[in-house]
PDB file of C-alpha atoms in Angstrom:
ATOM      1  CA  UNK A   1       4.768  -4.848  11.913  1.00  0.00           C
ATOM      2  CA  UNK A   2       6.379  -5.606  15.000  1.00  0.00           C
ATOM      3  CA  UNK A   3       3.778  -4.538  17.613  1.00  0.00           C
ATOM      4  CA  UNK A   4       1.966  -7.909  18.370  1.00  0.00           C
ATOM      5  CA  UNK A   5       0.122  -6.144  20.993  1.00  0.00           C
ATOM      6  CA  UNK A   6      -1.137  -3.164  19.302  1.00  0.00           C
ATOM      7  CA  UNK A   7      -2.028  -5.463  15.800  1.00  0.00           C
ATOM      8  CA  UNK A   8      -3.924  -7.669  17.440  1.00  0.00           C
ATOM      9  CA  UNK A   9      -6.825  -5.322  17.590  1.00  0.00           C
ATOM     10  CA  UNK A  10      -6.566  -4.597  13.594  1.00  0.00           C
ATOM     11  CA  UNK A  11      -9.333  -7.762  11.695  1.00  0.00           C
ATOM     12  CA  UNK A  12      -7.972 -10.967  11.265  1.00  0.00           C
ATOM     13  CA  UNK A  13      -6.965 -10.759   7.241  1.00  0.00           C
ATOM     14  CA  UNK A  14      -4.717  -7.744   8.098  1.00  0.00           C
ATOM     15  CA  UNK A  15      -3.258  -9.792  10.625  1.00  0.00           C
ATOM     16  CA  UNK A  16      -2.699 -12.613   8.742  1.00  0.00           C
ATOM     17  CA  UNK A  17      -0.518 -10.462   6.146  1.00  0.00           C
ATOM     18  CA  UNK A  18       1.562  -8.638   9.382  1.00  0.00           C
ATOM     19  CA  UNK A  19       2.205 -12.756   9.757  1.00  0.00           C
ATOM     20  CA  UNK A  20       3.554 -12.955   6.566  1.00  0.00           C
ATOM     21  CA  UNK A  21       5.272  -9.894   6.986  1.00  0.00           C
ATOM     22  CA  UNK A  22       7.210 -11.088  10.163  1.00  0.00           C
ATOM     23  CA  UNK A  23       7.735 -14.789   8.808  1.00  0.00           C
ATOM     24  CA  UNK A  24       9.215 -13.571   5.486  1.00  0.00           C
ATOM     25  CA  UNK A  25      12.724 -12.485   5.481  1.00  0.00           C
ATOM     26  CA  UNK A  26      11.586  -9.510   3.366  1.00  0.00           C
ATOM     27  CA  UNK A  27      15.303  -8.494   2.419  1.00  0.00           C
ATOM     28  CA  UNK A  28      15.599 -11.089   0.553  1.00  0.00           C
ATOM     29  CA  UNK A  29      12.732 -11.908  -1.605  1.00  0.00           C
ATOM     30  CA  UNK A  30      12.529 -10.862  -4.573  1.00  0.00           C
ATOM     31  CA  UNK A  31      10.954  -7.913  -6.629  1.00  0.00           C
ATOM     32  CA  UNK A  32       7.921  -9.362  -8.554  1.00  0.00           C
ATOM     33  CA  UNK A  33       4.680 -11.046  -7.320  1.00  0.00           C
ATOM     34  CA  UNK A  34       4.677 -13.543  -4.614  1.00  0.00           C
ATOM     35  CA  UNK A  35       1.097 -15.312  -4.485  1.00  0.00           C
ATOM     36  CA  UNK A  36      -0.025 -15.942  -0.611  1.00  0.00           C
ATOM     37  CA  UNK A  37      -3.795 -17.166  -1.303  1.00  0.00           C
ATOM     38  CA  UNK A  38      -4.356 -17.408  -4.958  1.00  0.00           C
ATOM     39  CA  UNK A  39      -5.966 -14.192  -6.323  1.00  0.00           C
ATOM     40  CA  UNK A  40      -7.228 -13.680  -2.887  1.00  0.00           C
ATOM     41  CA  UNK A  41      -3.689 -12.406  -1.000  1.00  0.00           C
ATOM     42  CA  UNK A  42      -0.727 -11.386  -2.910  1.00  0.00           C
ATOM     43  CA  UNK A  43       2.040  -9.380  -2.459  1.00  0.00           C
ATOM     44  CA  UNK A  44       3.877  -6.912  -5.165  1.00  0.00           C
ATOM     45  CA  UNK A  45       7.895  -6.416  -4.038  1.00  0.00           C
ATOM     46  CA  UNK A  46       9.596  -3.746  -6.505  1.00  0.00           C
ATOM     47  CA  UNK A  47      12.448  -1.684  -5.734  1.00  0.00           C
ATOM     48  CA  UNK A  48      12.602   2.130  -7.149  1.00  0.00           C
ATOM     49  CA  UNK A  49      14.152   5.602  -6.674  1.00  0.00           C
ATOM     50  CA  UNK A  50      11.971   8.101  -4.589  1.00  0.00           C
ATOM     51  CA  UNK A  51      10.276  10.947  -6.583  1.00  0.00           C
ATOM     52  CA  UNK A  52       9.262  14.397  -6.045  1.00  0.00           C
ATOM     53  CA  UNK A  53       5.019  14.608  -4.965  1.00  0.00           C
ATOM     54  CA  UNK A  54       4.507  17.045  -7.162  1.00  0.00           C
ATOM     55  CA  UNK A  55       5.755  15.027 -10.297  1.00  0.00           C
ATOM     56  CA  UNK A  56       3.298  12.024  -9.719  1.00  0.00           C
ATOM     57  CA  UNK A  57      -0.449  11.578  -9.621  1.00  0.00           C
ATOM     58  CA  UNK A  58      -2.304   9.172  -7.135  1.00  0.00           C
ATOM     59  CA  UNK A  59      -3.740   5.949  -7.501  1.00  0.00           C
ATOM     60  CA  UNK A  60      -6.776   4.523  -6.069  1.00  0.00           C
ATOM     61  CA  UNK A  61      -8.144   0.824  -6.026  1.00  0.00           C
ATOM     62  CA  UNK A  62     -12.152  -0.666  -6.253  1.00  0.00           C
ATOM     63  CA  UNK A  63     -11.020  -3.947  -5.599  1.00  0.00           C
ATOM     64  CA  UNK A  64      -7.963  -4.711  -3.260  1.00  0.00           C
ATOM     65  CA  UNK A  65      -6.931  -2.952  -0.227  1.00  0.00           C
ATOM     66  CA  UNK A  66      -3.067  -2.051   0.059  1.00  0.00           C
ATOM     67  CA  UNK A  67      -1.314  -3.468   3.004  1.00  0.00           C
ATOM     68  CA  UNK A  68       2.340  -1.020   2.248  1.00  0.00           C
ATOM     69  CA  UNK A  69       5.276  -2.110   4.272  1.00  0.00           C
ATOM     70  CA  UNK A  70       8.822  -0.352   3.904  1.00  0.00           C
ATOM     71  CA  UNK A  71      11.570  -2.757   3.274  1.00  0.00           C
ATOM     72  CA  UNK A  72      14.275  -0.623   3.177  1.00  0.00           C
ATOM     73  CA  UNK A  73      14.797   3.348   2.536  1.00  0.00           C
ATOM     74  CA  UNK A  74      12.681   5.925   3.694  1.00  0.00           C
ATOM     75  CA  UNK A  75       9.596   7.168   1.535  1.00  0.00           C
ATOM     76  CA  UNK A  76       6.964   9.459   1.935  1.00  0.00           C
ATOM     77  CA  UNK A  77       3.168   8.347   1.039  1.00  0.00           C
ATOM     78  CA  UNK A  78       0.783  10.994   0.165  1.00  0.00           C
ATOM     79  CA  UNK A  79      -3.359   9.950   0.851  1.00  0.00           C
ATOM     80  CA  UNK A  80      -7.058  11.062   1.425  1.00  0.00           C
ATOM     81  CA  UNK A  81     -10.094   9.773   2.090  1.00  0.00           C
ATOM     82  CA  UNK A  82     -12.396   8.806  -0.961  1.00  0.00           C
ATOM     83  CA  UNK A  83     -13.721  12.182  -2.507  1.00  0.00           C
ATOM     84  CA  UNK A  84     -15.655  12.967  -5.535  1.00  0.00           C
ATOM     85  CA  UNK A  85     -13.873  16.419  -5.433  1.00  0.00           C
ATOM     86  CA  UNK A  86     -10.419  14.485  -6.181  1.00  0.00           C
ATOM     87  CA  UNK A  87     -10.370  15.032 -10.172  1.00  0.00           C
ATOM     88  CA  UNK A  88      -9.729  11.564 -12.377  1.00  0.00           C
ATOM     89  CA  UNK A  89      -6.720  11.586 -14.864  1.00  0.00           C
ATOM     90  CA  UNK A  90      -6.942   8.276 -15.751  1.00  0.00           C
ATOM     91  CA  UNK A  91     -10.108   6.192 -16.261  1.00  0.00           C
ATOM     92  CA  UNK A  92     -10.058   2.516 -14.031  1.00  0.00           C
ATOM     93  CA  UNK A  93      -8.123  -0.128 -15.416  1.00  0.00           C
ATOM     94  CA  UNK A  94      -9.890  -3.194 -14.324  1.00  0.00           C
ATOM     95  CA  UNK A  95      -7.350  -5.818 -15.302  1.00  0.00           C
ATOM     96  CA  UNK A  96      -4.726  -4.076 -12.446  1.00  0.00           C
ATOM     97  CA  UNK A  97      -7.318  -2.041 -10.491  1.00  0.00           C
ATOM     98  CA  UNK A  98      -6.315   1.162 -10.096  1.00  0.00           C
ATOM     99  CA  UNK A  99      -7.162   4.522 -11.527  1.00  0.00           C
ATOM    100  CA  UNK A 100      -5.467   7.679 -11.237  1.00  0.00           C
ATOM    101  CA  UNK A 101      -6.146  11.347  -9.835  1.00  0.00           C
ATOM    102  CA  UNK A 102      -4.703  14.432 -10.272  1.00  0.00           C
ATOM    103  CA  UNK A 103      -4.836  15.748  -6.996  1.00  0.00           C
ATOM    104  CA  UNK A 104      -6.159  15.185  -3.375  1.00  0.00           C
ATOM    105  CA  UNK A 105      -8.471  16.772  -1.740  1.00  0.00           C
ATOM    106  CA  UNK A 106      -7.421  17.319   2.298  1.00  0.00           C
ATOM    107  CA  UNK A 107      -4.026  15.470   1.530  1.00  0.00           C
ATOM    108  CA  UNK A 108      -1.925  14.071   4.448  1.00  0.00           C
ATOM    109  CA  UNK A 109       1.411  12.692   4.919  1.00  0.00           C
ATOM    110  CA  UNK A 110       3.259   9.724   6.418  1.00  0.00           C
ATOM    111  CA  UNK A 111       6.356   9.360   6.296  1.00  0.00           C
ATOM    112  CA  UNK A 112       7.672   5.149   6.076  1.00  0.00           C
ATOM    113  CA  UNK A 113      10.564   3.340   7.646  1.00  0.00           C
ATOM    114  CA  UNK A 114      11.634  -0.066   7.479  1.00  0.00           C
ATOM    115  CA  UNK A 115       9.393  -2.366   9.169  1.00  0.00           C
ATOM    116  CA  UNK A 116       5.708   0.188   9.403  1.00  0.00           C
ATOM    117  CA  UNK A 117       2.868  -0.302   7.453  1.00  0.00           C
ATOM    118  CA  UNK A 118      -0.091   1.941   6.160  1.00  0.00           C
ATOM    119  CA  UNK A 119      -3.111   0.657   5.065  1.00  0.00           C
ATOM    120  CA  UNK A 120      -5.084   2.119   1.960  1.00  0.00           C
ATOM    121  CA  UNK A 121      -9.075   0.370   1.911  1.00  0.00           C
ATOM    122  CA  UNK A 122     -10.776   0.995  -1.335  1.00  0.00           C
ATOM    123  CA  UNK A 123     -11.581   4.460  -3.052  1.00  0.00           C
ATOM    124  CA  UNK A 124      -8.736   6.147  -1.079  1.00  0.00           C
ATOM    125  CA  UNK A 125      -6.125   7.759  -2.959  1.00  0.00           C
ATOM    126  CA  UNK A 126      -2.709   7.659  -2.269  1.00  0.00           C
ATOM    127  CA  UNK A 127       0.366   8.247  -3.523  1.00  0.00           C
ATOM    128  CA  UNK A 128       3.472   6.474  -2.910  1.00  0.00           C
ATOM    129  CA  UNK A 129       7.438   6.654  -3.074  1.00  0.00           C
ATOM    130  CA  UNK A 130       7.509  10.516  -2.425  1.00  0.00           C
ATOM    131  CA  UNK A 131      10.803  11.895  -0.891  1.00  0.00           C
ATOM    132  CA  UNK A 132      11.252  12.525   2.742  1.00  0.00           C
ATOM    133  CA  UNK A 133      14.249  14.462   2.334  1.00  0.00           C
ATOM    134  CA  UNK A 134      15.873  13.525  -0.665  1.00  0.00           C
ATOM    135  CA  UNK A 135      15.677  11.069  -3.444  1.00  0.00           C
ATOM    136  CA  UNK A 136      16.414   7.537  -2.764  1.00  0.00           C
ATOM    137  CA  UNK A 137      16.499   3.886  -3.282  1.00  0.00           C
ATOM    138  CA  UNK A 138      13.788   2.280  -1.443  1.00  0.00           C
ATOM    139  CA  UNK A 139      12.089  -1.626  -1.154  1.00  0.00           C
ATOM    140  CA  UNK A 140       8.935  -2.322  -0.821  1.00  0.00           C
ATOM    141  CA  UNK A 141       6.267  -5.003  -0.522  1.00  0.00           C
ATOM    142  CA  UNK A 142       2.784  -4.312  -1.049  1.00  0.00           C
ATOM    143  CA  UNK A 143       0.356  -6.840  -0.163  1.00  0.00           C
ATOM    144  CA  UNK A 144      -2.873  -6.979  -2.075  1.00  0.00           C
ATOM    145  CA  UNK A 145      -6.156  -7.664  -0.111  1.00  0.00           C
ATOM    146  CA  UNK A 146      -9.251  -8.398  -1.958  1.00  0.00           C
ATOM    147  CA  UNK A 147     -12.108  -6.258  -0.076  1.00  0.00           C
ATOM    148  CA  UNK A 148     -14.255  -9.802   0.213  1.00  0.00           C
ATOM    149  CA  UNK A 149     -12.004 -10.703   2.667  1.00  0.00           C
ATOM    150  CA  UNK A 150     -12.149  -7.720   5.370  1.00  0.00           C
ATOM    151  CA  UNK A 151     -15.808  -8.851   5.595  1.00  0.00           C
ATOM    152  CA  UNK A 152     -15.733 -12.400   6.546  1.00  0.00           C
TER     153      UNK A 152
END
């Protein structure tokens, strides 16, 4: 979040949340929601233990794009690209957005320290709070982006 130079080619809403991200003393704020522009921009904070890949499934949006920023810890985050292949375990839940899949088709790996971001757009799964080396406490904001917005 750091590299002004580098995120100033990424579009302006994404931006506009690594502003946020730099202006918030993320250590301290709280876990729960944190409203930035109405229903618009929000951010999620939670706190949890790391878990093993294999024991979780991956979630996919329609509506919001994930900006993911490590607050403290280290985590891994499982993705891949949108892919009809990628089998549904649980049907979309419009009221949170998300659905779930079982598994990945072409799955990568990135592993998160404090202070980097990964971006998830739409329709691409990922999967969150995996360990890196071994189960831990990690913090975490996720800022939601409604897709309108990467448009304008």
């Amino acid at each position: 979040i750091e590299h002004q130079k580098t995120n100033h080619y990424l579009p302006r809403v994404i931006q506009q949340c690594l502003a946020y991200l730099n202006e918030t003393d993320l250590e301290m704020l709280p876990t729960g929601k944190h409203i930035i522009d109405g229903e618009n921009i929000f951010a999620n904070v939670m706190e949890f233990e790391t878990g093993e890949a294999n024991s979780k499934q991956a979630e996919v949006h329609k509506e919001y794009i994930d900006v993911q920023c490590l607050i403290r810890g280290e985590e891994r985050i499982q993705y891949s690209l949108e892919d009809e292949i990628n089998p549904i375990a649980k049907s979309y839940d419009e009221e949170n957005d998300f659905y779930l899949v079982e598994s990945m088709n072409q799955c990568n790996n990135v592993i998160m320290y404090p202070k980097m971001f990964a971006v998830f757009l739409p329709e691409e799964p990922h999967k969150p709070g995996c360990v890196v080396s071994q189960s831990g406490l990690i913090k975490k904001i996720v800022i939601k982006v409604h897709r309108k917005l990467l448009t304008q």
